[in-house]
Amino acid sequence: MMEPIFLQPVFKERIWGGTALRDRFGYAIPSDHTGECWAISGHPHGQSTVLNGEYKGMGLGDLWKKHRKELFGDDQNEVFPLLTKILDANSDLSVQVHPDDEYAGIHENGELGKTECWYIIDCKPGAELVYGHHARTKAELEHMIKNGEWDRLLRRVPIRPGDFLFVPSGTIHALCEGTLVLETQQSSDTTYRVYDYDRTDEKGNKRELHLDKALDVITVPHRDQDLHFEKETHEGAAITCFIRSKYFSVYKWEISGEGEFPKTAPYLLVSVIGGSGSVTVGDKSFPLKKGDHFILPNPVQSFRTEGKMEWIVSHP
């Protein structure tokens, strides 16, 4: 398939969701409490659907199973390894933590663990998020959780549009009100909820907590991530590498004008988060707008861009 694979996202309603996915990206969301756009997903809880070409109508997970080698090269993962989301935190998300591969494999029926990262597309003035904790030992952590000492325990950090944060498995975290985020993560839907502000649903029920598993996997003491962004300038684009990790590499492409680029990984996941333009493969050009998501598969060796756009690009 010598062309981009465009994908139709899946949308998830959440107690903390809002309307930003419609207001900012023009998506047809299911309700005014839509929190998640699963934009590039092969996960069985929400597969993106191919919109073009010979595989039109297939789910990404099915495409991986049936055409992995020809479209994705020598990737040995049994499942499509990454999941790209856009999250609309209209109110605070629960304080949570994710397991690593080993723990999830044992306790979550073989599910992958979940290391993730966030690019802050937008946030309200003075916005912050929960990232890490202040407990020095496991015993202190357990005591503070069981006694509800959340103000003492939780570490809050200020954020601004354009910030990038790496969230390894074992990190306590929560997006907070007024934040719009592109998330790149392992393809996992396993979350251990630690604290949910005692919220109730429309039936008056509190959401389930998972304290025993959370205490098993939280990293103590918290470790900050020392990130060093690498920037390159090419004709037609400025590229910032945010991270190269065991699970994914993530970049921001700021495209201006025209440029031609070699594909530097077996396949690339691309989300257009701003502007408009086009991508050309061979002699075929494809229009792009904010909110489009696509994969440049293994057979594509190079591509051209034109326009003024912002992309978030990733690969395993």
Short mmCIF file of C-alpha atoms in Angstrom, two decimals, residues 2-144:
data_model
loop_
_atom_site.label_atom_id
_atom_site.label_comp_id
_atom_site.label_asym_id
_atom_site.label_seq_id
_atom_site.Cartn_x
_atom_site.Cartn_y
_atom_site.Cartn_z
CA MET A 2 2.04 2.93 -1.33
CA GLU A 3 -0.11 5.57 0.30
CA PRO A 4 -1.02 6.80 3.78
CA ILE A 5 -3.53 4.74 5.75
CA PHE A 6 -6.14 7.23 6.99
CA LEU A 7 -8.11 6.24 10.08
CA GLN A 8 -11.54 6.96 11.53
CA PRO A 9 -11.27 7.53 15.31
CA VAL A 10 -13.38 5.95 18.04
CA PHE A 11 -14.88 8.24 20.70
CA LYS A 12 -15.38 7.44 24.39
CA GLU A 13 -17.79 9.19 26.74
CA ARG A 14 -16.32 9.95 30.15
CA ILE A 15 -17.60 11.54 33.36
CA TRP A 16 -14.86 14.17 32.96
CA GLY A 17 -15.29 14.79 29.22
CA GLY A 18 -16.67 17.81 27.39
CA THR A 19 -17.13 19.19 23.87
CA ALA A 20 -13.59 20.26 22.90
CA LEU A 21 -13.18 17.35 20.50
CA ARG A 22 -16.10 18.77 18.52
CA ASP A 23 -15.36 22.44 19.09
CA ARG A 24 -11.64 22.28 18.31
CA PHE A 25 -11.41 19.44 15.79
CA GLY A 26 -14.87 19.24 14.23
CA TYR A 27 -15.44 15.63 15.25
CA ALA A 28 -18.97 14.21 15.43
CA ILE A 29 -18.87 13.26 19.10
CA PRO A 30 -21.55 11.12 20.77
CA SER A 31 -22.40 13.55 23.60
CA ASP A 32 -21.34 16.66 25.51
CA HIS A 33 -19.36 14.42 27.87
CA THR A 34 -16.92 12.98 25.34
CA GLY A 35 -13.49 12.61 26.88
CA GLU A 36 -11.41 10.48 24.54
CA CYS A 37 -10.68 10.24 20.84
CA TRP A 38 -8.93 6.93 20.13
CA ALA A 39 -7.36 8.24 16.97
CA ILE A 40 -4.88 5.50 16.00
CA SER A 41 -5.91 2.33 17.81
CA GLY A 42 -5.74 -1.40 17.22
CA HIS A 43 -6.97 -2.18 20.74
CA PRO A 44 -10.04 -4.46 20.93
CA HIS A 45 -11.82 -1.93 23.18
CA GLY A 46 -11.86 0.55 20.28
CA GLN A 47 -10.29 -0.08 16.89
CA SER A 48 -9.77 2.76 14.42
CA THR A 49 -11.17 1.95 10.97
CA VAL A 50 -9.28 2.36 7.69
CA LEU A 51 -10.87 5.08 5.53
CA ASN A 52 -9.11 4.61 2.20
CA GLY A 53 -7.44 2.23 -0.21
CA GLU A 54 -7.69 -1.51 -0.60
CA TYR A 55 -8.15 -2.11 3.14
CA LYS A 56 -10.98 0.40 3.57
CA GLY A 57 -13.36 -0.66 6.33
CA MET A 58 -10.88 -2.86 8.21
CA GLY A 59 -10.07 -2.26 11.84
CA LEU A 60 -6.43 -1.44 12.58
CA GLY A 61 -6.06 -4.45 14.87
CA ASP A 62 -7.34 -6.76 12.15
CA LEU A 63 -5.07 -5.09 9.61
CA TRP A 64 -2.12 -5.82 11.91
CA LYS A 65 -3.06 -9.49 12.24
CA LYS A 66 -3.57 -10.09 8.52
CA HIS A 67 -1.05 -7.77 6.82
CA ARG A 68 1.59 -7.01 9.43
CA LYS A 69 4.74 -7.85 7.48
CA GLU A 70 3.74 -6.16 4.24
CA LEU A 71 2.49 -2.95 5.88
CA PHE A 72 4.55 -2.68 9.07
CA GLY A 73 7.85 -4.43 8.31
CA ASP A 74 9.55 -6.75 10.77
CA ASP A 75 7.74 -5.55 13.91
CA GLN A 76 7.44 -8.66 16.11
CA ASN A 77 4.71 -7.38 18.45
CA GLU A 78 1.69 -9.65 18.58
CA VAL A 79 -0.64 -6.65 18.69
CA PHE A 80 -0.42 -3.16 17.21
CA PRO A 81 1.89 -1.72 19.88
CA LEU A 82 0.84 1.94 20.20
CA LEU A 83 -2.33 3.90 20.81
CA THR A 84 -2.74 7.60 19.99
CA LYS A 85 -5.48 9.51 21.81
CA ILE A 86 -6.71 13.07 22.13
CA LEU A 87 -8.11 13.73 25.61
CA ASP A 88 -10.51 16.51 26.60
CA ALA A 89 -10.22 16.95 30.37
CA ASN A 90 -13.24 19.18 30.90
CA SER A 91 -12.95 18.31 34.59
CA ASP A 92 -10.31 16.52 36.65
CA LEU A 93 -9.48 12.93 35.75
CA SER A 94 -9.12 10.43 38.56
CA VAL A 95 -5.71 10.06 40.16
CA GLN A 96 -4.38 6.83 38.70
CA VAL A 97 -1.41 4.64 37.91
CA HIS A 98 -0.63 2.02 35.27
CA PRO A 99 1.24 -1.29 35.56
CA ASP A 100 4.27 -2.35 33.57
CA ASP A 101 4.26 -5.21 31.06
CA GLU A 102 5.24 -7.88 33.58
CA TYR A 103 2.55 -7.00 36.14
CA ALA A 104 -0.18 -6.52 33.53
CA GLY A 105 0.74 -9.77 31.82
CA ILE A 106 0.20 -11.66 35.09
CA HIS A 107 -2.78 -9.77 36.54
CA GLU A 108 -4.62 -8.46 33.44
CA ASN A 109 -4.96 -11.53 31.19
CA GLY A 110 -1.86 -10.80 29.15
CA GLU A 111 -2.64 -7.12 28.52
CA LEU A 112 0.33 -4.84 27.85
CA GLY A 113 1.50 -2.46 30.52
CA LYS A 114 1.02 1.23 29.98
CA THR A 115 3.80 3.75 29.65
CA GLU A 116 2.51 6.95 28.06
CA CYS A 117 3.35 10.56 27.31
CA TRP A 118 1.43 13.79 26.86
CA TYR A 119 1.73 16.72 24.48
CA ILE A 120 -0.30 19.64 25.85
CA ILE A 121 -2.27 20.96 22.87
CA ASP A 122 -4.00 23.58 24.98
CA CYS A 123 -4.89 24.34 28.58
CA LYS A 124 -6.52 27.11 30.56
CA PRO A 125 -4.35 29.79 32.20
CA GLY A 126 -2.85 28.53 35.42
CA ALA A 127 -3.54 24.88 34.55
CA GLU A 128 -1.75 22.09 36.35
CA LEU A 129 -1.73 18.33 36.53
CA VAL A 130 -0.89 15.63 39.03
CA TYR A 131 2.51 14.09 38.32
CA GLY A 132 4.12 11.97 41.00
CA HIS A 133 3.91 12.00 44.79
CA HIS A 134 5.81 13.05 47.91
CA ALA A 135 5.92 9.74 49.81
CA ARG A 136 9.45 8.59 50.64
CA THR A 137 8.65 4.95 51.40
CA LYS A 138 6.00 2.37 50.50
CA ALA A 139 4.73 2.43 54.10
CA GLU A 140 4.35 6.22 54.00
CA LEU A 141 2.59 5.99 50.65
CA GLU A 142 0.12 3.41 51.96
CA HIS A 143 -0.52 5.44 55.13
CA MET A 144 -1.22 8.67 53.19
#
